XYZ file of C-alpha atoms in Angstrom:
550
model
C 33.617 -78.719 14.217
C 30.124 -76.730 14.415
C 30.428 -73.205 14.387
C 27.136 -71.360 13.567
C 26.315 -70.307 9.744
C 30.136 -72.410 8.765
C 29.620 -75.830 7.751
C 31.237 -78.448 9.246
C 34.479 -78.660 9.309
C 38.035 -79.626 11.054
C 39.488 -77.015 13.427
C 42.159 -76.767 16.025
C 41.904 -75.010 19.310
C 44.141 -71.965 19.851
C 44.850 -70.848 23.896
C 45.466 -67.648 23.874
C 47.685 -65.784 26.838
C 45.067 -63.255 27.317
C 42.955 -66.505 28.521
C 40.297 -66.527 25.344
C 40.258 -69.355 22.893
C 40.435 -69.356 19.313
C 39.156 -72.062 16.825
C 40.968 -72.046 13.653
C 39.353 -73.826 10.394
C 42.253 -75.493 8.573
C 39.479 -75.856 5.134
C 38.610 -71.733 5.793
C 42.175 -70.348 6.959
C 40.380 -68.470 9.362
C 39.088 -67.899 13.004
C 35.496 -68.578 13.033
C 34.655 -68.895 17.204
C 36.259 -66.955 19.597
C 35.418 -68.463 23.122
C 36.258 -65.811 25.763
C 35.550 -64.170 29.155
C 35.907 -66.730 31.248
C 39.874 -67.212 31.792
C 41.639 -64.674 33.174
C 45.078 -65.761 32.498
C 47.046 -68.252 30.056
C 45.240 -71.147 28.794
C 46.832 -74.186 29.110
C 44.983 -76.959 27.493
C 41.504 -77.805 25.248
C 39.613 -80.586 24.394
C 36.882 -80.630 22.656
C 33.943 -83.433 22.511
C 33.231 -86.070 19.088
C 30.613 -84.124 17.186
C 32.304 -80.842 18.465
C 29.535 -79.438 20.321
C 31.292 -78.836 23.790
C 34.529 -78.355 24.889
C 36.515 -77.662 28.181
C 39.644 -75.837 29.038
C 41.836 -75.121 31.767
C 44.160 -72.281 32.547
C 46.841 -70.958 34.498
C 44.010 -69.708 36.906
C 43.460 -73.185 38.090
C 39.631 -72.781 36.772
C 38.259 -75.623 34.326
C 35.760 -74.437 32.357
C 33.118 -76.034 29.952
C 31.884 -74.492 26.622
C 29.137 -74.479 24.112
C 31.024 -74.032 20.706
C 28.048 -73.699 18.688
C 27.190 -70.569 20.842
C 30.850 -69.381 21.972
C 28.900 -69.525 25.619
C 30.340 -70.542 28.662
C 28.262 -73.399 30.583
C 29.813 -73.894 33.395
C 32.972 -72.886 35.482
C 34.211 -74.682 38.405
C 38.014 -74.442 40.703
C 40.353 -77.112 40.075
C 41.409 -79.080 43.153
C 45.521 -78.378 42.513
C 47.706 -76.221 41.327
C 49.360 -75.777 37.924
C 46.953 -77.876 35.932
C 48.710 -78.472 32.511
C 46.880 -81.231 30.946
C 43.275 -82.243 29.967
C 41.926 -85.698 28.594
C 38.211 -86.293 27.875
C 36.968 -89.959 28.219
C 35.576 -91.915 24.899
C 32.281 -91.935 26.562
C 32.286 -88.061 27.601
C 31.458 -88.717 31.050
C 34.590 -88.368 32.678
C 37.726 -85.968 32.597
C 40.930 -86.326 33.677
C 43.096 -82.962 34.673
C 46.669 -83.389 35.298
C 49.639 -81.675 36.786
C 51.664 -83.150 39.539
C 48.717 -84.711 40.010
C 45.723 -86.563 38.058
C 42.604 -86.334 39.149
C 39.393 -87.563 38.041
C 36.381 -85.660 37.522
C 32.838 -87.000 37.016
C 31.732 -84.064 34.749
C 27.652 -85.084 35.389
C 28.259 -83.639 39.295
C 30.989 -81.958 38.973
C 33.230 -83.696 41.347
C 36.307 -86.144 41.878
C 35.865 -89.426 41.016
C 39.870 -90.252 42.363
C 42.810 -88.678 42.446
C 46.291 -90.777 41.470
C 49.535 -89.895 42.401
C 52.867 -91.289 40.999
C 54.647 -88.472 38.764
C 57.961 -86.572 40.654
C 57.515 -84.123 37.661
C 54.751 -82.511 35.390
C 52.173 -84.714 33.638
C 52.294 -83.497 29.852
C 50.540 -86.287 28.243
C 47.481 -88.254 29.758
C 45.531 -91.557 27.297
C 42.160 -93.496 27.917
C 41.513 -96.692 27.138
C 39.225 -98.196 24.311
C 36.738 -98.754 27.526
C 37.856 -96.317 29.717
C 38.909 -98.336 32.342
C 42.507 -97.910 32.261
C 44.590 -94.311 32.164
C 47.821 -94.079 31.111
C 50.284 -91.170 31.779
C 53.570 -90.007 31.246
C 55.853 -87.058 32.687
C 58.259 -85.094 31.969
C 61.843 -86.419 31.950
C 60.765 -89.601 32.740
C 61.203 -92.788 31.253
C 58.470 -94.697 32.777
C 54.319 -94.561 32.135
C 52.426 -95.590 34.432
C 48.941 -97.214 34.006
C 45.789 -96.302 36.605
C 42.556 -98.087 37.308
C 40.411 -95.751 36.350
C 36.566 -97.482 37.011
C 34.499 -96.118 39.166
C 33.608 -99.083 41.027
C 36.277 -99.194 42.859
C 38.653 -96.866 44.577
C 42.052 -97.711 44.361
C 44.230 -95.001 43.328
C 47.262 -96.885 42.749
C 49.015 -97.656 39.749
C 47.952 -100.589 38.404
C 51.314 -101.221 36.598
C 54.282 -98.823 35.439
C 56.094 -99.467 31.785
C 59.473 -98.929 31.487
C 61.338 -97.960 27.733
C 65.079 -97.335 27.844
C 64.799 -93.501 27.459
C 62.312 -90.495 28.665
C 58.935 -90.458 26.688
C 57.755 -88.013 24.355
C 54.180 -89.515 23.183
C 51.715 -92.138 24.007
C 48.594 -93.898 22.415
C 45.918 -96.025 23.393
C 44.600 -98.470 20.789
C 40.858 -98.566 19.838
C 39.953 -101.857 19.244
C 42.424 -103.754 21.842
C 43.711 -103.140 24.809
C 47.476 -101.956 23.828
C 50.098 -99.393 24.473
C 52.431 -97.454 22.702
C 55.361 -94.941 23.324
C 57.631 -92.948 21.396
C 60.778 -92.166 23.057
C 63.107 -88.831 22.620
C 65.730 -90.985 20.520
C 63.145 -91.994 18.452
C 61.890 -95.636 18.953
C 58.847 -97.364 19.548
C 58.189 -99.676 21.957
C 54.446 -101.526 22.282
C 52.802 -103.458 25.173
C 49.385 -105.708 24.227
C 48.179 -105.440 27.678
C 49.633 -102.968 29.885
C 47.628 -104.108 33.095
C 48.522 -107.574 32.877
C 52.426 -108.003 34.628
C 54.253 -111.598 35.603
C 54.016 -112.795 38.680
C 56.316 -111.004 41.463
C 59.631 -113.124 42.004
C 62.502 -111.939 44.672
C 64.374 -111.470 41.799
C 61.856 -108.458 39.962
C 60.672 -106.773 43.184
C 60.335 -103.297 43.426
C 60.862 -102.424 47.210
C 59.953 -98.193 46.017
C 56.603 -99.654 44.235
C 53.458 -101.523 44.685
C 53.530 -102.772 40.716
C 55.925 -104.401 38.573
C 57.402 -103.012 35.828
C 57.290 -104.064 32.108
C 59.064 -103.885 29.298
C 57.583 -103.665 25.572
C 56.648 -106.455 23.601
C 57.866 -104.918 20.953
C 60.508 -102.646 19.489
C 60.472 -100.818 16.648
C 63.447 -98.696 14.688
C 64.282 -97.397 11.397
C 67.855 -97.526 10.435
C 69.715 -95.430 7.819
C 70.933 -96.966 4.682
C 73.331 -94.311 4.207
C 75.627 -94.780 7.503
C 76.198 -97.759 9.439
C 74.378 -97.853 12.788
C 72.467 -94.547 12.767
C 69.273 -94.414 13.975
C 66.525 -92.303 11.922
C 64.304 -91.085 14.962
C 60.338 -91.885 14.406
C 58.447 -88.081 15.786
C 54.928 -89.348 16.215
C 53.381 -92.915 15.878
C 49.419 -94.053 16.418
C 47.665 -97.194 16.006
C 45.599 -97.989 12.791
C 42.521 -100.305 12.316
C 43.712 -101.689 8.732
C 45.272 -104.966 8.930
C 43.085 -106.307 12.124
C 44.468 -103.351 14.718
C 47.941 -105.176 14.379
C 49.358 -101.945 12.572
C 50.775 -98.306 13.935
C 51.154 -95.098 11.799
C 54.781 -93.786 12.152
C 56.228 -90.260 11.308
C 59.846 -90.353 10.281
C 62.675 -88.008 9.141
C 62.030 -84.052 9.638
C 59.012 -82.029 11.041
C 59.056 -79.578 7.981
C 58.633 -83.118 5.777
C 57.876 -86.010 7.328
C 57.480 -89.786 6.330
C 54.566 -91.461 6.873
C 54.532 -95.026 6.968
C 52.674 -97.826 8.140
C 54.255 -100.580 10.431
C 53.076 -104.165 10.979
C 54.186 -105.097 14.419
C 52.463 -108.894 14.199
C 53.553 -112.181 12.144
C 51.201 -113.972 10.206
C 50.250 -116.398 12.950
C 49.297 -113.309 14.916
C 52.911 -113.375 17.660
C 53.801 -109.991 18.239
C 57.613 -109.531 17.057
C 60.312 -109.048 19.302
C 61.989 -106.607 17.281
C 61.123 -104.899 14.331
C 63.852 -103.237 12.417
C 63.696 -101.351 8.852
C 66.320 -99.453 6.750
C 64.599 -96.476 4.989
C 66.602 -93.792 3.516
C 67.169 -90.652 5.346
C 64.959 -87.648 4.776
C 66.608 -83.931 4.879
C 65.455 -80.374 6.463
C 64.816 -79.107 2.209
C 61.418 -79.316 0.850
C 63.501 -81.640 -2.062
C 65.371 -84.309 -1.483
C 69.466 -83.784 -2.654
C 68.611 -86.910 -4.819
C 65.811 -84.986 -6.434
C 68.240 -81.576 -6.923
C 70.835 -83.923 -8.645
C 68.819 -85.312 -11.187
C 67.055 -82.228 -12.248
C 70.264 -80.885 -12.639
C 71.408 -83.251 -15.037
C 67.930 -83.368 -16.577
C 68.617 -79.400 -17.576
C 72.660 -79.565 -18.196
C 72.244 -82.656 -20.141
C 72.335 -82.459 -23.965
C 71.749 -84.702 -26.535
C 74.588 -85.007 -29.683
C 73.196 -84.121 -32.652
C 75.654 -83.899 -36.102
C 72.887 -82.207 -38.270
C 73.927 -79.116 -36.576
C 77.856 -79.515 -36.521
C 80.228 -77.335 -38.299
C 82.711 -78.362 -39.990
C 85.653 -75.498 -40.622
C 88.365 -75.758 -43.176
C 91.735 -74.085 -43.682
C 89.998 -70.824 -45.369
C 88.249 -70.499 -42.185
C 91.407 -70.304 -40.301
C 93.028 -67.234 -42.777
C 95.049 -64.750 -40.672
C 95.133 -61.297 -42.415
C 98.727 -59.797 -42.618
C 99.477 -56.863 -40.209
C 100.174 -53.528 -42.008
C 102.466 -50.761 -41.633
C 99.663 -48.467 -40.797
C 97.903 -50.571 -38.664
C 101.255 -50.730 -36.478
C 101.634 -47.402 -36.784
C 98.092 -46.275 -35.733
C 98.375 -48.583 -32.440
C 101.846 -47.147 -31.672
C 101.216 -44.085 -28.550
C 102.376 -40.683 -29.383
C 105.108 -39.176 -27.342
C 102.651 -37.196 -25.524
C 100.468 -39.710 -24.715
C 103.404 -41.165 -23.277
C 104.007 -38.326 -20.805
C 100.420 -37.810 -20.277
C 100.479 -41.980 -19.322
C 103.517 -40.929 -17.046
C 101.618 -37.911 -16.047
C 104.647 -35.647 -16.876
C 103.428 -33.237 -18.952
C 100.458 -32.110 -16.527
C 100.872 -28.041 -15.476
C 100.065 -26.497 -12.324
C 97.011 -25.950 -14.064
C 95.910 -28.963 -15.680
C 96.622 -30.818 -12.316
C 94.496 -27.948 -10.197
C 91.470 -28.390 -12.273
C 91.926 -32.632 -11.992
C 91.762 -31.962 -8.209
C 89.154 -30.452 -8.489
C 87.279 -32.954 -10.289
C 88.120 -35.096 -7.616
C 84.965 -35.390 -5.146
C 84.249 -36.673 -2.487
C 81.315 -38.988 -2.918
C 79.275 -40.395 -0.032
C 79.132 -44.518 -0.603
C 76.006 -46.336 -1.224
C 74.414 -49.101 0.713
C 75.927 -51.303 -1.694
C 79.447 -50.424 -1.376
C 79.008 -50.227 2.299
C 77.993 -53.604 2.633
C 81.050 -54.689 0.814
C 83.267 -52.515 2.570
C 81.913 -54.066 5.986
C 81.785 -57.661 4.736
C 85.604 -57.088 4.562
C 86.080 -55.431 8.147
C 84.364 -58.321 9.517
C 85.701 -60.991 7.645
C 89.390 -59.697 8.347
C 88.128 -58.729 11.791
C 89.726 -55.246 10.888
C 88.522 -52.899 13.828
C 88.901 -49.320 12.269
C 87.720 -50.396 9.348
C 84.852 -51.547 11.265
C 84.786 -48.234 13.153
C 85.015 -46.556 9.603
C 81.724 -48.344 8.234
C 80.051 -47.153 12.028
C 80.374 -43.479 11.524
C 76.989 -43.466 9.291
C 73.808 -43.154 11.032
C 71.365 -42.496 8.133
C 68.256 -45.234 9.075
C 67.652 -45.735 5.258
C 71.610 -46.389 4.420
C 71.952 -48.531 7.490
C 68.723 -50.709 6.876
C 70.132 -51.165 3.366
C 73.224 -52.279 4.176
C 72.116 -54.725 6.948
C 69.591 -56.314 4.187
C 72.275 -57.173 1.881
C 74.437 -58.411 4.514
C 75.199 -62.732 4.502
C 73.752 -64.035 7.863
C 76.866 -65.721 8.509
C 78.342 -61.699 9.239
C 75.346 -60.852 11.707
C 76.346 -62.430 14.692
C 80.045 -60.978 14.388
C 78.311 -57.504 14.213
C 75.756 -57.724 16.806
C 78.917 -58.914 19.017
C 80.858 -56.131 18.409
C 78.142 -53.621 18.047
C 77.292 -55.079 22.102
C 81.365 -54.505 22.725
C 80.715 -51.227 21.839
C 77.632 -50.107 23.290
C 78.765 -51.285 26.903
C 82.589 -49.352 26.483
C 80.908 -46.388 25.219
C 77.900 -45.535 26.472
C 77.994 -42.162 25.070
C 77.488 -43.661 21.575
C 74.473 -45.657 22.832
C 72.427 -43.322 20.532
C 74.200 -44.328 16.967
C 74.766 -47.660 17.494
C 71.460 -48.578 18.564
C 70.256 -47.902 15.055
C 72.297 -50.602 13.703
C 71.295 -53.075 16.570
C 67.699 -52.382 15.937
C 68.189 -52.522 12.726
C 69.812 -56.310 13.047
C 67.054 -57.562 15.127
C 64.135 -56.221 12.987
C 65.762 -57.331 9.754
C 66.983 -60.950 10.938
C 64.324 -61.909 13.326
C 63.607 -65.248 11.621
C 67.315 -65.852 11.084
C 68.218 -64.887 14.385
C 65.239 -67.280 15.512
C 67.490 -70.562 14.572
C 70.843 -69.328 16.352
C 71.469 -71.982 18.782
C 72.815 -70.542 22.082
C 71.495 -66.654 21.143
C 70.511 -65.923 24.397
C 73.355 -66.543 25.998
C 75.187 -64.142 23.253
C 72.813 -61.584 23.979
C 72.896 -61.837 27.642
C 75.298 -59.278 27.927
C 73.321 -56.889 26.049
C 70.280 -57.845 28.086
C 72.282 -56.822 31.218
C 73.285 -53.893 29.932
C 69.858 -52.219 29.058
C 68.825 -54.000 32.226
C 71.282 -51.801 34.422
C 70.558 -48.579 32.522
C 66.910 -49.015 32.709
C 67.589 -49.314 35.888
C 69.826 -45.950 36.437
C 67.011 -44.099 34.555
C 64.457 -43.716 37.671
C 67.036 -42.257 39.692
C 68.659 -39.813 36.732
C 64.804 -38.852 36.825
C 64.802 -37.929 39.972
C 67.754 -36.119 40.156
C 66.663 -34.078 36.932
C 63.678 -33.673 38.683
C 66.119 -32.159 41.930
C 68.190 -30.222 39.994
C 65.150 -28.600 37.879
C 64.109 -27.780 41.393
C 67.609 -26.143 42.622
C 68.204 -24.296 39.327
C 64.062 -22.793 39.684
C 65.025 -21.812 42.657
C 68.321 -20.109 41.795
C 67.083 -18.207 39.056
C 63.977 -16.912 41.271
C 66.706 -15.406 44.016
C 68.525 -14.278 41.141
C 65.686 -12.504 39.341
C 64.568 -10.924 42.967
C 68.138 -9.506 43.472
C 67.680 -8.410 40.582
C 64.517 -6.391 41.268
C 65.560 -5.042 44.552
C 68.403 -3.583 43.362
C 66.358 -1.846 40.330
C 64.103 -1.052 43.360
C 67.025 0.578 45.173
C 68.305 2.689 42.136
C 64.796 3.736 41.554
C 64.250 5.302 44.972
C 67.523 7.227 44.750
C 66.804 10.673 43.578
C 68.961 11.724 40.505
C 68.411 16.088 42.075
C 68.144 16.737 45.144
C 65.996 20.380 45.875
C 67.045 22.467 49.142
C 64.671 25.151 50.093
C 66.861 27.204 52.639
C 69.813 27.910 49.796
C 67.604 28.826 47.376
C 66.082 31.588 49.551
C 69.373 32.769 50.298
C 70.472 32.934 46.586
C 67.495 35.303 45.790
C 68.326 37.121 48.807
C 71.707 38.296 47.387
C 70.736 38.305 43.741
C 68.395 41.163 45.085
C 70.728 43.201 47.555
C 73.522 43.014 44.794
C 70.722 45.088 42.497
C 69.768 47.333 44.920
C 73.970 48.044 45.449
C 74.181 48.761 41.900
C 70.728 51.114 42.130
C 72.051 52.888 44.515
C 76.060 53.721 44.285
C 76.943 55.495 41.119
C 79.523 54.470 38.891
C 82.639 56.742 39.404
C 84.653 57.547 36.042
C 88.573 58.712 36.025
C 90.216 61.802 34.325
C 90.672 59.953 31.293
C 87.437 59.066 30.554
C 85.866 62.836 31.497
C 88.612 64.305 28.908
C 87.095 62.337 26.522
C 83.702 63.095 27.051
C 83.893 66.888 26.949
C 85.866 66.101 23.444
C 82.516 64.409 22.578
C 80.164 67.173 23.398
């Protein structure tokens, strides 16, 4: 497609959730337009003109939007008339567009407007064709086994079906020829069935009337299946089939086997005097899910192990080759053990001392990743559980991540189920053993990808984080309430506190009374003037001995 200073080249359309489009170049590897601001939501379908110069897109916004690629510029923008519009198809001619849902309308993209609107479909359109002259519109819907054809001129009005083909199963694909007007389906067990003119049905008998419809209903011309050669009666399904010009339009494209390598093969569906084969069945060999066939393996194999004799480079060997020397005395001797390597064998002669320091040689050494892996390969594989709650106790991220590396996917889902067990008994060990979860789901994503049934043997997990995720607003807010209570204690603490500091404060540690101090100098002075004034009277004794003095 055109995309500015690129050259031309093939690109497919990429809608984006975020409602912008990406255009990918499949010769580049790259994004080179980004179409965007116009969708607000998840785009559901793209189609894009011949030459590549416009396109148009739909999304979950129910807005249908037309593009200029070359300038990544929206031209115009317009409401679609329903809801949930899923599916776009742009006419050969570019004139017309049909948008589908529930519904399938028809837009005349000149104006702007609906041409007609058809409706037929009990579930979701999800795959709409034009005709080589755009006169006829086929459609088909999901679980539903019948496609229904619509007039879709614009001389007329008539929104009914013109006719409604019928295959055995529900339909997965349609295609419109280009040079004729015929019809092809591919059903979900793989087949092909093929009508030359789809709006042509046989006249309506009592016996094929439809009461519920206006139309008849057809069956294919002709069938088409590839059987396996390998096992009896076992259908090899055909994913994709389109009509080719090459051998006068008479030919379809078919995609066999397995998506990741697929078949290709083309299919004549006419005799040589141009009648249209009832049935067309063909054994092909069955194609497996490997990049290289089993087939393929095996004979490489044997290419590589495979050896050709050659005698140049035999050797002969005589009887001197085969000369035994004679055992010795001292050779018997030297092999023979001592007597204390005997006791030291039977760890007899060990002292107290000799066995103190081999216990303490003994250490305890902290396993590696490797040996932990092996350690819980065997608690899983003998579904020990304290084993299993052995291996558990670590919570280093690097040991962990190591271990679950080296673990064999056929062990992972085991663990995750237990590791669930676990988590929703205990939710105090939510913490640890949410390391080794993550760990699982980062590690294995693409294995994990292929489980069938995984959500279903996660769902309990799911519920789990669900309900606490749904516990944490209210823990919130009563963390939030009891911040509030314990605030509010320590503040009346803390002012208790300070009032009784307050209290102690104002209570004086001496008191100071004025009246008995007064007093107390009082007497301190009238007991001097006593002494001043009364003289001190001295006995007999005490005279006598102061007239021996003098």
């Amino acid at each position: 497609k055109k995309s500015g200073t690129v050259p031309l080249s093939k690109a497919i359309a990429l809608g984006m959730q975020s409602g912008s489009i990406s255009l990918y170049s499949l010769s580049h590897g790259t994004v080179i337009k980004t179409l965007e601001n116009a969708h607000t939501t998840s785009v559901s379908d793209f189609v894009m003109t011949k030459d590549g110069s416009r396109g148009y897109s739909v999304a979950e916004d129910n807005f249908i939007v037309e593009w200029d690629i070359e300038e990544a510029k929206e031209i115009f923008k317009w409401k679609a008339d329903a809801k949930n519009i899923r599916k776009l198809k742009l006419s050969h001619d570019e004139t017309k567009l049909a948008t589908a849902g529930h519904i399938i309308t028809l837009w005349d993209l000149s104006k702007h407007t609906v041409i007609k609107k058809f409706t037929g479909h009990a579930s979701m359109v999800k795959e709409l064709a034009f005709s080589s002259q755009d006169d006829l519109l086929v459609s088909i819907a999901e679980d539903d086994r019948y496609i229904n054809v619509w007039d879709a001129q614009l001389n007329n009005n008539n929104t009914n079906n013109v006719s409604a083909l019928t295959v055995e199963n529900n339909v997965s694909h349609i295609d419109f020829s280009t040079t004729e007007p015929a019809v092809l389906a591919v059903t979900e067990e793989g087949l092909v069935g093929i009508w030359e003119n789809p709006s042509l049905v046989a006249p309506q008998t009592t016996n094929h009337k439809r009461k519920m419809m206006r139309s008849m209903t057809k069956e294919p011309d002709s069938n088409i299946k590839i059987v396996s050669t390998t096992e009896e009666n076992k259908n090899i399904p055909i994913l994709a089939a389109q009509f080719v010009t090459d051998k006068g339009g008479k030919s379809i494209m078919t995609a066999r086997g397995s998506s990741i390598k697929p078949s290709f093969e083309v299919i004549k569906y006419v005799e040589d005097t141009g009648a249209v084969m009832r049935q067309v069945e063909l054994f092909r060999q069955p194609v497996t899910n490997f990049l290289i066939d089993s087939a393929s393996i095996a004979a490489n194999n044997l290419r590589t192990t495979k050896k050709t004799y050659d005698e140049s480079s035999v050797t002969v060997l005589g009887n001197s080759d085969f000369a035994i020397k004679a055992p010795t005395m001292q050779e018997n001797h030297e092999t023979e053990q001592t007597i204390e390597q005997k006791l030291m064998s039977l760890d007899v002669a060990d002292t107290t001392e000799q066995k103190h320091k081999k216990n303490k040689k003994k250490t305890i050494v902290t396993p590696a990743a490797g040996s932990l892996q092996t350690v819980l390969v065997q608690a899983l594989h003998s579904d020990d559980k304290s084993l299993l709650e052995a291996c558990l106790q670590f919570t280093k991220r690097d040991v962990i991540e190591t271990t679950i590396r080296r673990l064999p996917t056929a062990y992972l889902i085991p663990l995750l189920q237990d590791l669930i067990t676990r988590f929703q008994e205990k939710p105090s060990r939510a913490a640890a053993l949410l390391v080794w979860i993550q760990s699982i789901l980062l590690i294995h994503t693409a294995y994990l990808m292929t489980v069938p049934n995984l959500v279903a043997k996660l769902s309990n997990f799911y519920q789990a984080l669900d309900t606490r995720l749904g516990v944490f607003p209210k823990l919130l807010a009563l963390r939030g309430r009891l911040d509030v209570v314990q605030s509010q204690v320590s503040v009346k603490a803390y002012s208790n506190i300070n009032d009784q500091e307050l209290e102690r404060a104002q209570v004086p540690e001496n008191i100071y009374v004025e009246e008995d101090s007064d007093y107390a100098v009082e007497e301190d002075e009238e007991d001097e003037e006593v002494d001043l004034s009364e003289p001190e009277y001295m006995d007999e004794d005490d005279l006598t001995e102061s007239e021996d003095e003098l």
